[in-house]
């Protein structure tokens, strides 16, 4: 399969794209049978996915269905991590973080972005079995015993 | 001695009276009659006339009065002397007793005073010691409390400051400014993340 674009990073988003593609494929099939139906508008990401199909006609429903099924298999097999941030990250930052993870950890990795203002800053990375807490809150509380010596030194 | 003299005077007077009585009887009854059996020894007493009897009576009375007066005077003088001696003796005894009692009282008072002072000193010493102990205890407790508060402060100050900072940062975190920090943390945990993901762990 073609490399999944960084713009599709979360499992929910991929499910959405799969749903879109399946719906698109179904419409294509209806049109193939002669029905006068309008093709649904695809999201940018789904369109990009279709455009990535090489050596096949993306106007064919079976091709689109095959793509959707492949994406489903990918969704089931791909590893996933969640990144919890203090606020909703801008798209560019999300792209950058997803890009780093797919470049350095695993190409197929899926990333879920969560928001928790309580962490104040930084992030918390969760895998299936581990939590990597790099939040400001944890860092501050972990080093709170340093405050008194610092005050005394000053 | 006075009584002896009085008794002697009374004896003399009684003797004189006896003589008078005998003389009187003699005068009345005449001489003593001889025993009837004839072998008599006749005693003839002298005749006392009435004037003699009166005289003897007077003399006896006077002698008696004199003896009684003398005896009374002597008794009175003796009594006075004795009384004076008794008074002196009583006074001396009383004075001695009182002085002795007073002395004993003074001594017991001195002992009691000394004992009370001793007790007071002991009590004062005990109170001072107790005060010192209490002060030491209070100091110790204060020190413990101070240490406890310092430890609590040391322990909780950090958390309080951290909580303050966290609260102050609020929800307006600028994630764009944290970009480098986020990537740096990912880089720091890269090896562990790879391990997790390659072990086939899926969320």
Coordinates of C-alpha atoms in Angstrom, one line a residue:
Chain A
X1 CA 0.0 0.0 0.0
X2 CA 1.1 3.5 -0.5
X3 CA 2.5 5.3 2.4
X4 CA -0.3 6.8 4.5
X5 CA 0.0 10.6 4.4
X6 CA 0.8 12.4 7.6
X7 CA -2.5 14.2 7.2
X8 CA -4.2 11.0 8.1
X9 CA -2.8 10.1 11.5
X10 CA -5.6 9.2 13.9
X11 CA -7.5 5.9 13.9
X12 CA -10.8 7.8 13.9
X13 CA -9.8 9.8 10.9
X14 CA -8.7 6.8 9.0
X15 CA -12.1 5.1 9.8
X16 CA -13.8 8.2 8.5
X17 CA -11.8 8.0 5.3
X18 CA -12.5 4.3 4.9
X19 CA -16.2 5.1 5.3
X20 CA -16.0 7.8 2.8
X21 CA -14.2 5.6 0.3
X22 CA -16.7 2.8 0.8
X23 CA -19.5 5.2 0.2
X24 CA -17.8 6.5 -2.8
X25 CA -17.2 3.0 -4.1
X26 CA -20.8 2.1 -3.6
X27 CA -21.9 5.2 -5.6
X28 CA -19.4 4.3 -8.3
X29 CA -21.0 0.9 -8.5
X30 CA -24.5 2.4 -8.8
X31 CA -23.3 4.6 -11.6
X32 CA -21.8 1.6 -13.2
X33 CA -25.2 -0.1 -13.2
X34 CA -26.6 2.9 -14.8
X35 CA -28.0 4.8 -11.9
X36 CA -28.1 8.5 -12.2
X37 CA -26.4 9.3 -8.9
X38 CA -24.0 12.1 -7.9
X39 CA -20.7 11.1 -6.6
X40 CA -20.2 12.3 -3.0
X41 CA -17.5 14.9 -2.3
X42 CA -14.5 13.4 -0.7
X43 CA -12.5 15.0 2.0
X44 CA -9.1 16.2 1.0
X45 CA -7.4 13.3 2.7
X46 CA -9.6 10.7 1.0
X47 CA -9.0 12.4 -2.3
X48 CA -5.3 12.2 -1.6
X49 CA -5.6 8.6 -0.8
X50 CA -7.3 8.0 -4.1
X51 CA -4.7 10.0 -5.9
X52 CA -2.0 7.8 -4.4
X53 CA -3.4 4.7 -6.1
X54 CA -0.9 3.8 -8.8
X55 CA -1.5 1.7 -11.8
X56 CA -5.3 1.4 -11.2
X57 CA -8.3 3.3 -12.2
X58 CA -9.6 5.1 -9.2
X59 CA -12.9 5.6 -10.9
X60 CA -13.7 2.0 -10.5
X61 CA -15.6 0.9 -7.5
X62 CA -13.6 -2.3 -7.0
X63 CA -10.4 -0.4 -6.9
X64 CA -11.9 2.0 -4.4
X65 CA -13.2 -0.9 -2.4
X66 CA -9.9 -2.6 -2.5
X67 CA -8.3 0.6 -1.2
X68 CA -10.8 0.8 1.6
X69 CA -10.2 -2.8 2.6
X70 CA -6.5 -2.3 2.6
X71 CA -6.9 0.7 4.8
X72 CA -9.0 -1.4 7.1
X73 CA -6.3 -4.0 7.3
X74 CA -3.8 -1.3 8.0
X75 CA -6.0 0.1 10.7
X76 CA -6.2 -3.2 12.5
X77 CA -2.5 -3.9 12.2
X78 CA -1.0 -0.5 12.7
X79 CA 0.5 0.4 16.1
X80 CA -0.9 3.4 17.8
X81 CA 0.1 5.9 20.4
X82 CA -1.7 8.8 22.1
X83 CA -0.2 12.2 22.7
X84 CA -1.9 14.3 25.4
X85 CA -1.2 18.0 25.1
X86 CA -2.3 20.9 27.3
X87 CA -4.3 22.4 24.5
X88 CA -5.5 21.7 21.0
X89 CA -2.4 21.7 18.9
X90 CA -2.3 23.6 15.6
X91 CA -2.3 21.4 12.5
X92 CA 1.3 22.2 11.6
X93 CA 2.5 21.0 15.0
X94 CA 0.4 17.8 14.7
X95 CA 1.9 17.2 11.3
X96 CA 5.4 17.7 12.6
X97 CA 4.9 15.3 15.6
X98 CA 3.3 12.7 13.4
X99 CA 6.1 13.1 10.9
X100 CA 8.7 12.6 13.6
X101 CA 6.9 9.5 14.9
X102 CA 6.6 7.9 11.5
X103 CA 10.1 8.7 10.6
X104 CA 11.7 7.6 13.8
X105 CA 9.4 5.0 15.4
X106 CA 7.3 3.2 12.8
X107 CA 6.1 4.2 9.4
X108 CA 2.6 2.9 9.9
X109 CA 2.1 4.3 13.4
X110 CA -1.2 5.9 14.1
X111 CA -1.4 8.9 16.5
X112 CA -4.3 10.0 18.6
X113 CA -4.2 13.6 20.0
X114 CA -5.9 14.2 23.3
X115 CA -6.2 17.4 25.3
X116 CA -5.8 17.8 29.1
X117 CA -5.3 21.4 30.4
X118 CA -4.2 20.0 33.8
X119 CA -0.8 19.0 32.5
X120 CA -0.1 22.7 31.9
X121 CA 2.4 22.0 29.1
X122 CA 4.6 19.4 27.6
X123 CA 2.9 16.1 26.7
X124 CA 2.1 12.6 27.8
X125 CA 2.8 9.8 25.4
X126 CA 0.9 6.6 26.0
X127 CA 1.5 3.2 24.4
X128 CA -0.3 0.0 25.2
X129 CA 1.8 -0.8 28.2
X130 CA 3.7 2.4 29.0
X131 CA 3.2 6.0 29.8
X132 CA 5.9 8.6 29.1
X133 CA 5.0 11.6 31.2
X134 CA 6.8 14.7 29.9
X135 CA 4.2 17.2 31.2
X136 CA 5.1 20.4 32.9
X137 CA 3.0 19.5 35.9
X138 CA 4.9 16.2 36.5
X139 CA 8.2 17.9 36.0
X140 CA 7.4 20.7 38.5
X141 CA 6.1 18.3 41.1
X142 CA 9.0 15.9 40.6
X143 CA 11.5 18.6 41.3
X144 CA 9.6 20.4 44.0
X145 CA 12.2 19.4 46.6
X146 CA 14.7 21.5 44.7
X147 CA 12.8 24.7 45.4
X148 CA 13.8 25.1 49.0
X149 CA 17.6 24.6 48.4
X150 CA 17.3 27.1 45.5
X151 CA 15.5 29.6 47.8
X152 CA 18.2 29.1 50.5
X153 CA 21.0 29.5 47.9
X154 CA 19.5 32.7 46.7
Chain B
X1 CA 7.5 24.6 166.1
X2 CA 4.7 27.0 166.7
X3 CA 2.3 24.2 167.4
X4 CA 4.7 22.7 169.9
X5 CA 4.9 25.9 171.8
X6 CA 1.1 26.3 171.8
X7 CA 0.8 22.7 173.1
X8 CA 3.3 23.5 175.8
X9 CA 1.4 26.6 176.8
X10 CA -1.8 24.6 176.9
X11 CA -0.2 22.0 179.1
X12 CA 1.0 24.6 181.5
X13 CA -2.5 26.1 181.7
X14 CA -4.1 22.7 182.1
X15 CA -1.7 22.0 185.0
X16 CA -2.6 25.3 186.6
X17 CA -6.3 24.6 186.2
X18 CA -5.9 21.1 187.6
X19 CA -4.2 22.6 190.6
X20 CA -7.0 25.0 190.9
X21 CA -9.6 22.3 190.7
X22 CA -7.9 20.2 193.3
X23 CA -7.5 23.2 195.5
X24 CA -11.2 23.9 195.1
X25 CA -12.1 20.4 196.0
X26 CA -9.9 20.5 198.9
X27 CA -11.5 23.6 200.0
X28 CA -14.9 22.1 199.7
X29 CA -14.4 18.7 201.2
X30 CA -11.6 19.5 203.7
X31 CA -8.7 17.2 204.1
X32 CA -8.5 13.8 202.7
X33 CA -10.0 11.4 205.2
X34 CA -8.0 8.6 206.5
X35 CA -8.7 5.0 205.4
X36 CA -11.3 3.3 207.7
X37 CA -9.1 0.5 208.7
X38 CA -7.2 2.9 210.9
X39 CA -3.8 2.6 209.4
X40 CA -3.9 5.9 207.8
X41 CA -1.5 8.2 206.6
X42 CA -3.1 11.6 206.9
X43 CA -2.2 14.1 204.2
X44 CA -3.1 17.5 205.0
X45 CA -3.3 19.9 202.1
X46 CA -2.9 23.5 202.7
X47 CA -6.0 25.7 202.8
X48 CA -6.7 27.8 199.8
X49 CA -8.8 30.7 200.4
X50 CA -11.3 32.1 197.9
X51 CA -9.0 34.9 197.2
X52 CA -6.2 32.4 196.5
X53 CA -8.4 30.6 194.2
X54 CA -9.4 33.7 192.5
X55 CA -5.9 34.7 192.2
X56 CA -4.8 31.4 190.9
X57 CA -7.7 31.5 188.4
X58 CA -6.7 34.9 187.2
X59 CA -3.1 33.9 187.0
X60 CA -4.1 30.8 185.1
X61 CA -6.3 32.8 182.8
X62 CA -3.6 35.4 182.3
X63 CA -1.0 32.8 181.8
X64 CA -3.3 31.1 179.4
X65 CA -4.0 34.3 177.6
X66 CA -0.4 35.2 177.4
X67 CA 0.5 31.7 176.2
X68 CA -2.2 31.9 173.6
X69 CA -1.2 35.4 172.6
X70 CA 2.4 34.4 172.4
X71 CA 1.5 31.3 170.6
X72 CA -0.7 33.3 168.2
X73 CA 2.0 35.9 167.6
X74 CA 4.5 33.2 167.0
X75 CA 2.1 31.4 164.8
X76 CA 1.2 34.6 162.9
X77 CA 4.9 35.4 162.4
X78 CA 5.6 31.9 161.4
X79 CA 2.7 31.9 159.1
X80 CA 3.8 35.1 157.5
X81 CA 7.2 33.8 157.1
X82 CA 6.0 30.5 155.8
X83 CA 3.5 32.3 153.6
X84 CA 6.2 34.5 152.3
X85 CA 8.5 31.6 151.7
X86 CA 5.6 29.7 150.0
X87 CA 4.9 32.7 147.8
X88 CA 8.5 33.0 147.0
X89 CA 8.7 29.3 146.3
X90 CA 5.5 29.4 144.2
X91 CA 6.8 32.4 142.4
X92 CA 10.2 30.7 141.8
X93 CA 8.5 27.5 140.8
X94 CA 6.1 29.3 138.6
X95 CA 8.8 31.4 137.1
X96 CA 11.0 28.4 136.6
X97 CA 8.1 26.5 135.1
X98 CA 7.0 29.4 132.9
X99 CA 10.6 30.0 131.8
X100 CA 11.1 26.4 131.2
X101 CA 7.9 26.2 129.2
X102 CA 8.8 29.4 127.4
X103 CA 12.2 28.1 126.7
X104 CA 10.7 24.8 125.4
X105 CA 8.3 26.8 123.4
X106 CA 11.1 29.0 122.0
X107 CA 13.1 25.9 121.2
X108 CA 10.2 24.2 119.5
X109 CA 9.3 27.4 117.7
X110 CA 12.9 27.6 116.5
X111 CA 12.8 24.0 115.5
X112 CA 9.5 24.5 113.7
X113 CA 10.8 27.7 112.0
X114 CA 13.9 25.9 111.0
X115 CA 11.9 23.0 109.7
X116 CA 9.5 25.3 107.9
X117 CA 12.5 27.2 106.3
X118 CA 14.0 23.9 105.3
X119 CA 10.8 22.7 103.8
X120 CA 10.4 26.0 102.1
X121 CA 13.9 25.8 100.7
X122 CA 13.3 22.3 99.5
X123 CA 10.0 23.3 98.0
X124 CA 11.6 26.3 96.3
X125 CA 14.4 24.1 95.0
X126 CA 11.9 21.6 93.8
X127 CA 9.8 24.3 92.1
X128 CA 12.9 25.8 90.5
X129 CA 13.9 22.3 89.3
X130 CA 10.4 21.7 88.0
X131 CA 10.4 25.0 86.3
X132 CA 13.7 24.2 84.6
X133 CA 12.4 20.8 83.6
X134 CA 9.2 22.4 82.2
X135 CA 11.2 25.0 80.4
X136 CA 13.4 22.3 78.9
X137 CA 10.4 20.3 77.9
X138 CA 8.8 23.3 76.4
X139 CA 12.0 24.2 74.5
X140 CA 12.2 20.6 73.4
X141 CA 8.6 20.5 72.2
X142 CA 9.0 23.9 70.5
X143 CA 12.1 22.7 68.8
X144 CA 10.3 19.5 67.7
X145 CA 7.3 21.5 66.5
X146 CA 9.7 23.9 64.7
X147 CA 11.4 21.0 63.0
X148 CA 8.1 19.4 62.1
X149 CA 6.9 22.7 60.6
X150 CA 10.1 23.2 58.7
X151 CA 9.9 19.7 57.3
X152 CA 6.4 20.2 56.3
X153 CA 7.2 23.5 54.8
X154 CA 10.2 22.0 52.9
X155 CA 8.0 19.1 51.9
X156 CA 5.0 21.1 50.9
X157 CA 6.6 24.3 49.7
X158 CA 7.7 22.7 46.5
X159 CA 4.3 21.2 45.8
X160 CA 2.6 24.5 46.7
X161 CA 4.9 26.4 44.3
X162 CA 4.4 23.8 41.6
X163 CA 0.7 24.0 42.1
X164 CA 0.9 27.8 41.9
X165 CA 2.9 27.6 38.7
X166 CA 0.5 25.1 37.2
X167 CA -2.5 27.1 38.2
X168 CA -0.9 30.3 36.9
X169 CA 0.0 28.8 33.5
X170 CA -3.7 28.1 33.2
X171 CA -5.1 26.8 29.9
X172 CA -3.5 29.3 27.6
X173 CA -0.5 27.2 26.9
X174 CA 1.2 28.2 23.7
X175 CA 2.0 24.9 22.2
X176 CA 3.8 26.5 19.3
X177 CA 6.4 27.7 21.8
X178 CA 6.7 24.2 23.2
X179 CA 7.5 22.6 19.9
X180 CA 11.2 22.2 20.6
X181 CA 10.5 20.9 24.1
X182 CA 8.0 18.3 22.7
X183 CA 10.3 17.1 20.0
X184 CA 13.2 16.9 22.5
X185 CA 11.1 14.7 24.8
X186 CA 10.1 12.4 22.0
X187 CA 13.8 12.2 21.0
X188 CA 14.7 11.3 24.7
X189 CA 12.2 8.5 24.8
X190 CA 12.8 7.3 21.2
X191 CA 14.5 4.0 22.1
X192 CA 11.7 3.1 24.6
X193 CA 9.0 4.0 22.1
X194 CA 10.6 1.9 19.4
X195 CA 10.9 -1.0 21.8
X196 CA 7.2 -0.6 22.7
X197 CA 6.0 -0.4 19.2
X198 CA 8.2 -3.1 17.8
X199 CA 7.1 -5.5 20.5
X200 CA 3.8 -5.4 18.8
X201 CA 2.0 -3.4 21.5
X202 CA -1.0 -1.7 20.1
X203 CA -3.2 0.8 22.0

